[in-house]
């Protein structure tokens, strides 16, 4: 009979790959006890090691075959020993981010609320949407097919509620199937909706929702969120016309301005459009996935009063590299001008290429098209081409798909969404729509949807898992990531200290050879917060005390820039 003492600590979960911040643990007072029961020889491994123990307790084997509990009250007090974070690059993987991961089983966390409550609610509402469609359908074949989609959604909802294990994705011909199933097999085998990392489990849910339709005969392209996304635009008429009435005309400087004054005017405009009231940044404070239980009136009041109040001051932008961003945009134009003077071949203008990794459709997309990415930078020559990156299928409720993109431009140009608008307001919107569609025709605006954006991988793995996309982005002068989810993916969605620099937090997207300049523009709507500067940890601690919930309210924001390693040769291991 072999005897091998082992001491185990029960965290009440089957996965202690990393430990969450102590406040999330059910009770840190985990009981230590030593199991004195023997392990029979037949159970020993060939190398003499004891068999793995399942469950919480460990065993010290005693010849007396007697079970005794030792309460360790007479031993020294447990020391507050911190695990070494960040993990070394070699030991980072999707289930083990550089700092402790957020997981659904962390009681009282936003991850827990999302996995346990928000996602089932979102699915329930999605089923309601499909039922509306079903009731409007007349063909029996299509009805039967759609009923099967609903059954698959109900099964997914059950799995989510019962914390089922994550199964591989069915091969429905999508370009991301192999990536999904590789990640599940390598890092999440046997994991369920609650003990997989929150980011992965949440993304997986949207992939499974996609599957409910992609395996159908008639409904492969169905978007359960489409109606809601369109609604955000049609319900935002005041803000929509406020912008269209100002920007329908091409941007022109007053004749009297000197060159220096013109640049200053452009700088101010850039700032206003990017971080000002209601545009670009703050357009992100109210995405649909967070508004699942709000009435139309509540959404309106959030957009009009909350947004304005928030945007009034920059002090809510806790990490703000806006000035540096403007410098980058300016440098791009200056570089372009120098190259043009030196007869840069095939160049359409002095401005550079800016990539915009989109977030939400409808009203937010409309704001983005004014803000950073689009209209203004093209008109003023700071950019000559904008590449928009959207999703291939419905994602995190409100994210932009190709259909949302086309819908916005077409409804602006031809639609009748706003029955109370004046003819002047409608004309301003149509003019804008026509101009933006013209940009598309001329190849100045390009919409792309790489499969990688709809995977569970974070952007730390973009270089490794989507080398073609990395190479493509490395050719950009600036890549702007919009929104909360993109920020979570850039930063590996883990509990990094708030003073962590943005460069460190985004890993290879900053450090890989050829990494482009990157900007993340996000209202803070989930736990990961980095880039708050040297005093960031104290600031975060203070807000934790004074404003619990500050990390999910959308009241605060960051605009962070990484310089990357542009111009260096990209290579892959
Ligand atoms: O479900 C949580 C979440 O993923 C958060 O990251 C965020 O609150 C929301 O969904 C998506 O936000 P955004 O549209 O800004 O990426
Ligand atoms: Mg989104």
XYZ file of C-alpha atoms and ligand atoms in Angstrom:
590
model
C 0.000 0.000 0.000
C 1.511 3.323 -1.079
C 1.206 6.387 1.002
C 1.379 9.838 -0.462
C 0.299 12.919 1.436
C -1.542 15.585 -0.459
C -3.141 18.763 0.715
C -5.938 20.278 -1.321
C -7.793 23.505 -1.211
C -11.410 23.590 -2.261
C -12.507 26.704 -4.112
C -15.858 25.163 -4.862
C -15.176 25.038 -8.583
C -13.433 22.598 -10.825
C -11.106 25.163 -12.262
C -8.508 27.100 -10.358
C -6.316 27.948 -13.315
C -6.204 31.436 -11.930
C -7.845 32.928 -8.961
C -10.215 35.852 -9.255
C -9.854 38.896 -7.055
C -10.598 37.704 -3.553
C -13.816 39.702 -3.254
C -15.385 37.419 -5.852
C -14.662 34.175 -4.098
C -17.643 32.621 -2.373
C -15.706 32.288 0.906
C -11.984 32.552 1.058
C -12.258 30.502 4.265
C -11.865 27.322 2.283
C -11.495 24.384 4.606
C -8.262 22.521 4.673
C -8.449 19.002 5.748
C -6.383 15.973 5.357
C -8.041 12.835 4.213
C -6.454 9.856 5.944
C -8.097 7.156 3.882
C -5.845 4.755 1.950
C -5.546 4.464 -1.785
C -5.506 0.831 -2.898
C -2.479 -0.353 -4.848
C -4.663 -1.115 -7.814
C -5.425 2.565 -8.134
C -1.797 3.670 -8.220
C -0.298 4.891 -11.464
C 2.541 2.861 -13.003
C 5.097 5.446 -11.902
C 3.986 5.157 -8.340
C 2.172 8.473 -8.236
C -1.169 8.472 -6.531
C -4.268 8.668 -8.704
C -5.753 12.063 -9.357
C -8.243 13.176 -6.810
C -11.641 14.252 -8.052
C -13.626 16.659 -6.004
C -12.505 18.951 -3.307
C -10.593 16.913 -0.808
C -7.128 15.476 -0.892
C -5.711 12.527 0.932
C -2.895 11.610 3.268
C -2.914 7.911 3.520
C -2.567 6.257 6.854
C -2.029 2.631 7.637
C -4.733 2.926 10.258
C -7.261 3.316 7.483
C -8.970 5.877 9.615
C -10.394 9.215 8.432
C -9.389 12.179 10.533
C -9.931 15.883 10.005
C -7.182 18.219 11.044
C -8.315 21.767 11.581
C -5.292 23.901 11.008
C -6.099 26.501 13.615
C -2.776 26.077 15.445
C -0.661 26.695 12.400
C 0.593 30.123 11.356
C -2.031 32.338 9.732
C -2.375 32.122 5.989
C -0.162 34.661 4.313
C -1.419 36.925 1.574
C 0.715 35.419 -1.148
C 0.041 36.793 -4.592
C 0.459 34.615 -7.646
C 2.990 36.109 -10.033
C 1.108 38.164 -12.602
C 1.391 38.945 -15.401
C 2.024 35.410 -16.551
C 5.098 34.917 -18.655
C 4.261 35.151 -22.368
C 4.878 31.426 -22.832
C 2.292 30.476 -20.251
C -0.444 32.742 -21.578
C -3.229 31.015 -23.480
C -6.946 31.710 -24.048
C -7.908 30.030 -20.776
C -5.032 31.670 -18.890
C -4.754 35.366 -19.769
C -1.782 37.422 -18.593
C -3.691 38.524 -15.481
C -6.525 36.581 -13.782
C -9.421 35.923 -16.108
C -13.007 36.974 -15.483
C -15.288 33.937 -15.356
C -19.017 33.502 -15.055
C -18.760 31.642 -11.760
C -17.296 34.657 -9.984
C -20.287 35.441 -7.829
C -21.469 39.076 -7.849
C -19.309 39.909 -10.863
C -20.557 41.453 -14.109
C -19.449 38.254 -15.834
C -21.775 36.332 -13.553
C -24.671 38.687 -14.184
C -24.059 38.519 -17.927
C -23.805 34.759 -18.197
C -26.515 34.027 -15.659
C -29.031 36.710 -16.473
C -28.311 39.034 -19.389
C -27.533 36.391 -22.002
C -30.615 34.243 -21.306
C -32.716 37.434 -21.462
C -31.117 38.430 -24.761
C -31.834 34.952 -26.137
C -35.425 35.089 -24.908
C -35.945 38.396 -26.712
C -34.300 36.974 -29.818
C -36.797 34.094 -29.782
C -39.628 36.631 -29.534
C -38.241 38.359 -32.613
C -38.235 35.132 -34.612
C -41.814 34.446 -33.546
C -42.840 37.821 -34.992
C -41.262 36.762 -38.279
C -42.872 33.338 -38.086
C -46.301 34.858 -37.675
C -45.808 36.875 -40.845
C -44.738 33.912 -42.977
C -47.058 32.003 -45.313
C -44.968 29.280 -46.960
C -45.205 25.965 -45.107
C -41.635 24.925 -45.953
C -40.238 28.171 -44.632
C -42.411 28.030 -41.530
C -41.341 24.494 -40.665
C -37.721 25.432 -41.231
C -38.047 28.486 -38.989
C -39.743 26.497 -36.237
C -36.632 24.308 -36.200
C -34.480 27.423 -35.793
C -36.569 28.382 -32.762
C -36.152 24.908 -31.294
C -32.387 25.189 -31.641
C -32.476 28.590 -29.924
C -34.514 27.138 -27.077
C -31.999 24.332 -26.727
C -29.171 26.878 -26.589
C -31.033 28.831 -23.919
C -31.459 25.657 -21.886
C -27.742 24.866 -22.213
C -26.873 28.364 -21.093
C -29.182 28.231 -18.090
C -27.999 24.781 -17.078
C -24.320 25.730 -17.534
C -23.793 22.985 -20.089
C -20.363 22.089 -21.389
C -19.238 23.848 -24.548
C -19.514 21.537 -27.542
C -17.779 22.005 -30.887
C -19.463 24.224 -33.435
C -21.237 22.371 -36.278
C -19.538 22.727 -39.633
C -21.971 25.089 -41.325
C -19.503 26.227 -43.957
C -18.559 29.477 -42.164
C -14.919 30.446 -42.482
C -14.437 30.485 -38.701
C -15.479 26.890 -37.867
C -11.926 25.561 -37.734
C -10.765 28.426 -35.505
C -13.627 27.890 -33.079
C -13.182 24.168 -32.817
C -9.425 24.408 -32.489
C -9.781 26.827 -29.590
C -12.382 24.641 -27.863
C -10.282 21.492 -28.291
C -7.046 23.088 -27.127
C -8.203 25.302 -24.288
C -11.828 24.775 -23.355
C -12.426 21.053 -23.574
C -14.819 20.041 -20.792
C -15.379 23.664 -19.819
C -18.892 25.037 -19.479
C -20.566 28.405 -19.902
C -19.580 29.473 -16.389
C -16.050 28.200 -15.874
C -14.674 29.009 -19.318
C -13.317 32.536 -19.494
C -16.177 35.009 -19.667
C -15.019 36.462 -22.969
C -14.831 33.085 -24.659
C -18.136 31.809 -23.240
C -19.972 34.982 -24.198
C -18.590 34.988 -27.746
C -19.363 31.266 -28.049
C -23.004 31.970 -27.268
C -23.238 34.315 -30.262
C -21.547 31.735 -32.484
C -24.048 29.099 -31.378
C -26.871 31.532 -32.047
C -25.523 31.927 -35.553
C -25.530 28.157 -35.928
C -29.265 27.985 -35.070
C -29.883 29.641 -38.448
C -26.847 28.739 -40.547
C -27.815 25.049 -40.618
C -31.355 25.877 -41.797
C -32.513 25.757 -45.392
C -34.190 29.136 -45.818
C -32.974 31.279 -42.931
C -29.182 31.198 -43.043
C -28.823 34.971 -43.134
C -31.500 35.773 -40.555
C -30.520 38.442 -38.038
C -32.495 38.238 -34.791
C -31.232 41.692 -33.780
C -31.869 43.516 -37.043
C -35.143 45.123 -35.977
C -33.598 46.467 -32.762
C -30.557 47.829 -34.559
C -32.689 49.731 -37.073
C -34.769 51.067 -34.204
C -31.809 52.757 -32.530
C -31.410 54.905 -35.602
C -35.052 55.718 -36.180
C -35.565 56.582 -32.511
C -32.652 59.030 -32.499
C -34.131 61.591 -34.864
C -33.103 64.675 -32.867
C -29.432 63.737 -32.800
C -29.519 62.397 -36.367
C -30.708 65.727 -37.782
C -28.562 67.784 -35.450
C -25.568 66.234 -37.170
C -26.899 66.012 -40.722
C -27.959 69.680 -40.774
C -24.420 70.692 -39.824
C -22.479 68.339 -42.052
C -24.520 67.873 -45.214
C -22.444 70.592 -46.852
C -18.810 69.889 -47.633
C -16.492 71.178 -44.937
C -14.925 74.531 -45.922
C -12.595 76.903 -44.126
C -13.324 80.581 -43.903
C -11.328 82.384 -46.562
C -9.642 84.654 -44.051
C -7.875 81.945 -42.075
C -4.110 81.508 -42.226
C -2.666 77.998 -42.726
C -1.910 77.720 -39.025
C -5.430 78.784 -38.128
C -6.843 76.257 -40.557
C -4.953 73.423 -38.903
C -6.126 74.623 -35.502
C -9.718 74.705 -36.735
C -9.301 71.177 -38.025
C -7.829 70.049 -34.728
C -10.787 71.453 -32.823
C -13.211 69.843 -35.204
C -11.423 66.518 -34.884
C -11.575 66.708 -31.096
C -15.225 67.645 -31.123
C -16.226 64.916 -33.531
C -14.211 62.276 -31.776
C -14.762 62.861 -28.095
C -17.437 65.521 -28.080
C -21.047 65.285 -27.160
C -22.890 62.397 -28.678
C -20.382 61.785 -31.453
C -18.035 58.819 -31.877
C -16.932 58.129 -28.294
C -20.112 58.749 -26.361
C -22.216 57.165 -29.074
C -20.826 53.986 -27.532
C -22.231 54.528 -24.061
C -25.575 52.885 -24.740
C -25.226 49.704 -26.744
C -28.213 47.438 -27.165
C -26.844 44.505 -25.206
C -26.998 46.633 -22.068
C -30.424 48.041 -22.762
C -32.317 44.801 -22.798
C -34.856 45.812 -20.219
C -35.210 49.495 -21.036
C -38.232 51.158 -22.502
C -38.016 53.460 -25.478
C -38.438 56.464 -23.222
C -35.574 55.381 -20.989
C -33.255 54.949 -23.977
C -34.188 58.367 -25.319
C -33.526 60.057 -22.047
C -30.174 58.313 -21.713
C -29.147 59.470 -25.179
C -30.268 63.018 -24.757
C -29.623 63.896 -21.149
C -27.142 61.292 -19.915
C -24.978 61.499 -23.012
C -24.901 65.281 -23.004
C -24.132 65.528 -19.349
C -21.342 63.024 -19.690
C -19.854 64.597 -22.705
C -19.842 68.070 -21.217
C -16.511 67.442 -19.670
C -13.397 65.535 -20.514
C -12.872 64.542 -16.941
C -14.734 61.305 -17.444
C -12.149 60.206 -19.984
C -9.859 58.533 -17.480
C -7.025 57.793 -19.878
C -6.937 60.292 -22.696
C -4.396 60.185 -25.537
C -6.517 62.337 -27.793
C -3.814 64.919 -28.423
C -1.382 62.205 -29.480
C -4.022 60.799 -31.779
C -4.380 64.127 -33.507
C -0.597 64.282 -33.926
C -0.636 60.859 -35.555
C -3.344 61.890 -37.995
C -1.432 65.071 -38.797
C 1.874 63.253 -39.243
C 0.185 60.862 -41.629
C -0.925 63.726 -43.834
C 2.470 65.428 -43.672
C 4.225 62.196 -44.595
C 1.777 61.726 -47.449
C 2.374 65.252 -48.708
C 6.132 64.713 -48.692
C 5.707 61.514 -50.637
C 3.378 63.196 -53.110
C 5.952 65.890 -53.706
C 8.413 63.108 -54.300
C 5.990 61.695 -56.884
C 4.525 58.825 -54.857
C 3.098 56.532 -57.516
C -0.563 55.653 -57.572
C -1.406 57.889 -54.648
C -4.833 59.517 -54.686
C -4.030 62.178 -52.084
C -1.690 63.070 -49.280
C -3.709 61.411 -46.507
C -3.031 57.965 -45.255
C -5.031 54.825 -44.758
C -7.047 54.572 -41.578
C -8.695 51.358 -40.458
C -11.696 51.447 -38.225
C -12.706 48.286 -36.395
C -16.388 48.977 -35.959
C -18.608 48.270 -33.027
C -22.331 48.994 -33.076
C -24.823 49.555 -35.870
C -27.550 52.162 -36.249
C -27.077 55.415 -34.414
C -23.531 54.622 -33.232
C -22.386 53.722 -36.746
C -23.888 56.961 -38.017
C -21.864 58.859 -35.378
C -18.702 56.961 -36.286
C -19.069 57.912 -39.904
C -18.778 61.557 -38.862
C -16.206 61.059 -36.181
C -12.786 59.714 -36.511
C -13.072 57.481 -39.298
C -14.778 58.855 -42.094
C -16.212 61.937 -43.571
C -14.183 64.613 -41.879
C -10.799 62.966 -42.371
C -11.452 62.383 -46.049
C -12.768 65.872 -46.683
C -9.821 67.515 -45.007
C -7.286 65.246 -46.677
C -6.006 63.625 -43.502
C -7.000 60.276 -44.909
C -7.363 59.106 -48.464
C -8.867 55.758 -47.631
C -10.875 54.374 -44.733
C -11.315 50.650 -44.263
C -14.205 49.683 -42.033
C -14.085 46.285 -40.378
C -17.428 44.778 -39.439
C -18.804 41.383 -38.496
C -19.918 38.558 -40.751
C -23.001 37.740 -38.703
C -25.033 39.060 -35.747
C -22.682 39.582 -32.845
C -23.081 40.893 -29.291
C -26.542 42.167 -30.230
C -25.725 45.492 -31.816
C -22.514 45.003 -33.797
C -22.394 46.092 -37.433
C -22.828 43.523 -40.189
C -22.668 44.141 -43.934
C -26.464 44.329 -43.985
C -26.508 47.005 -41.242
C -23.902 48.996 -43.126
C -25.849 48.911 -46.389
C -29.113 49.580 -44.556
C -27.799 52.761 -42.965
C -26.452 54.266 -46.172
C -29.561 53.333 -48.145
C -32.082 54.431 -45.576
C -30.317 57.780 -45.340
C -30.426 58.183 -49.097
C -33.822 56.743 -49.979
C -35.713 55.943 -46.762
C -38.765 57.435 -45.091
C -37.945 56.635 -41.511
C -38.735 59.971 -39.944
C -42.346 60.979 -40.523
C -41.986 64.177 -38.469
C -38.839 65.492 -40.139
C -38.928 68.728 -42.138
C -38.103 68.624 -45.882
C -34.819 70.433 -45.091
C -33.847 67.833 -42.540
C -34.644 65.004 -44.922
C -32.659 66.694 -47.673
C -29.636 67.063 -45.379
C -29.758 63.362 -44.579
C -30.119 62.384 -48.231
C -27.166 64.546 -49.234
C -25.012 62.940 -46.621
C -26.156 59.487 -47.703
C -25.327 60.246 -51.331
C -21.875 61.540 -50.404
C -21.068 58.495 -48.316
C -22.265 56.124 -51.018
C -20.060 57.980 -53.470
C -17.056 57.393 -51.187
C -17.837 53.711 -51.451
C -18.063 53.784 -55.231
C -14.715 55.543 -55.426
C -13.077 53.032 -53.108
C -12.428 55.675 -50.436
C -14.609 53.815 -47.961
C -14.262 50.061 -47.976
C -16.267 47.663 -45.833
C -14.570 44.381 -44.898
C -15.540 41.478 -42.647
C -12.697 39.123 -41.806
C -13.833 35.866 -40.095
C -11.405 36.429 -37.220
C -13.511 39.243 -35.751
C -16.258 36.725 -34.932
C -14.122 34.219 -33.058
C -13.489 33.705 -29.362
C -9.815 34.625 -29.744
C -8.581 37.875 -28.283
C -6.437 40.209 -30.363
C -3.332 38.930 -28.585
C -3.800 35.968 -30.936
C -4.523 37.976 -34.058
C -0.917 37.775 -35.185
C -0.817 33.993 -34.684
C -4.320 32.920 -35.705
C -5.038 35.414 -38.498
C -1.645 36.309 -39.995
C -3.262 37.579 -43.195
C -5.313 40.063 -41.168
C -2.276 41.163 -39.157
C -0.322 41.763 -42.349
C -3.250 43.692 -43.783
C -3.561 45.905 -40.679
C 0.194 46.429 -40.517
C -0.127 48.403 -43.764
C -2.472 50.894 -42.174
C -1.355 54.267 -40.791
C -3.690 53.931 -37.838
C -6.095 51.252 -36.643
C -8.915 52.517 -34.445
C -10.786 49.989 -32.351
C -14.182 51.172 -31.263
C -16.190 50.053 -28.263
C -16.078 47.921 -25.207
C -15.838 44.447 -26.657
C -12.962 45.403 -28.953
C -11.204 46.816 -25.890
C -11.790 43.606 -23.948
C -10.301 41.655 -26.833
C -7.308 43.969 -27.173
C -6.502 43.646 -23.469
C -7.212 39.906 -23.087
C -10.157 40.768 -20.833
C -8.432 40.111 -17.541
C -7.851 41.744 -14.174
C -4.778 43.795 -15.107
C -4.026 46.666 -12.716
C -5.520 49.940 -13.914
C -2.039 51.488 -14.094
C -0.904 48.914 -16.659
C 0.187 50.738 -19.769
C -1.940 50.259 -22.845
C 1.096 48.871 -24.702
C 1.681 46.210 -22.102
C -2.003 45.351 -21.922
C -2.373 44.713 -25.646
C 0.714 42.485 -25.972
C 1.609 41.534 -29.530
C -0.711 44.145 -31.037
C 1.856 46.639 -29.731
C 5.043 44.623 -29.618
C 5.020 42.420 -32.729
C 7.241 43.534 -35.524
C 5.176 45.610 -37.949
C 2.359 46.226 -35.450
C 0.447 49.317 -36.602
C -0.367 52.327 -34.481
C -3.479 51.380 -32.554
C -6.132 53.421 -30.794
C -8.848 52.067 -28.538
C -11.817 54.315 -27.990
C -14.265 52.919 -25.517
C -16.774 53.856 -22.886
C -16.064 51.620 -19.908
C -18.831 49.003 -19.712
C -17.047 45.971 -18.300
C -14.388 45.054 -15.776
C -11.108 45.409 -17.593
C -9.612 48.866 -17.100
C -6.036 49.769 -18.045
C -4.101 52.803 -19.188
C -5.081 55.119 -16.337
C -1.500 56.268 -15.750
C 0.896 55.959 -12.812
C -1.778 56.741 -10.259
C -4.309 54.519 -11.986
C -4.443 51.887 -9.237
C -5.317 54.469 -6.597
C -7.887 56.079 -8.870
C -9.527 52.712 -9.530
C -9.538 51.906 -5.814
C -11.164 55.221 -5.010
C -13.849 54.736 -7.654
C -14.439 51.188 -6.422
C -15.236 52.653 -3.017
C -17.094 55.784 -4.042
C -18.936 54.625 -7.128
C -19.461 50.907 -7.155
C -20.504 49.946 -10.663
C -18.308 52.601 -12.313
C -16.814 49.937 -14.550
C -20.097 48.992 -16.162
C -22.065 52.227 -16.186
C -20.706 53.643 -19.463
C -20.142 56.920 -17.620
C -16.357 56.767 -17.975
C -14.222 56.268 -21.030
C -10.697 55.832 -22.310
C -9.008 56.873 -25.537
C -5.669 55.060 -25.585
C -2.936 54.925 -28.187
C -0.118 52.480 -28.839
C 2.719 53.479 -31.151
C 3.291 49.924 -32.379
C 6.260 49.089 -34.590
C 5.067 50.355 -37.962
C 7.364 50.036 -40.917
C 9.185 47.020 -39.498
C 9.044 43.820 -41.457
C 6.215 41.535 -40.394
C 7.220 37.957 -39.815
C 5.505 34.874 -38.467
C 7.046 32.040 -36.507
O -21.972 41.655 -22.420
C -21.004 42.526 -21.999
C -20.354 43.193 -23.127
O -19.551 42.354 -23.863
C -19.557 44.317 -22.606
O -18.274 44.284 -23.084
C -20.276 45.501 -23.137
O -20.977 45.981 -22.081
C -21.213 45.055 -24.205
O -21.324 43.704 -24.038
C -20.751 45.354 -25.573
O -20.359 46.663 -25.674
P -19.816 47.299 -26.995
O -20.943 47.271 -27.968
O -19.389 48.662 -26.639
O -18.671 46.466 -27.459
Mg -21.031 46.090 -29.670
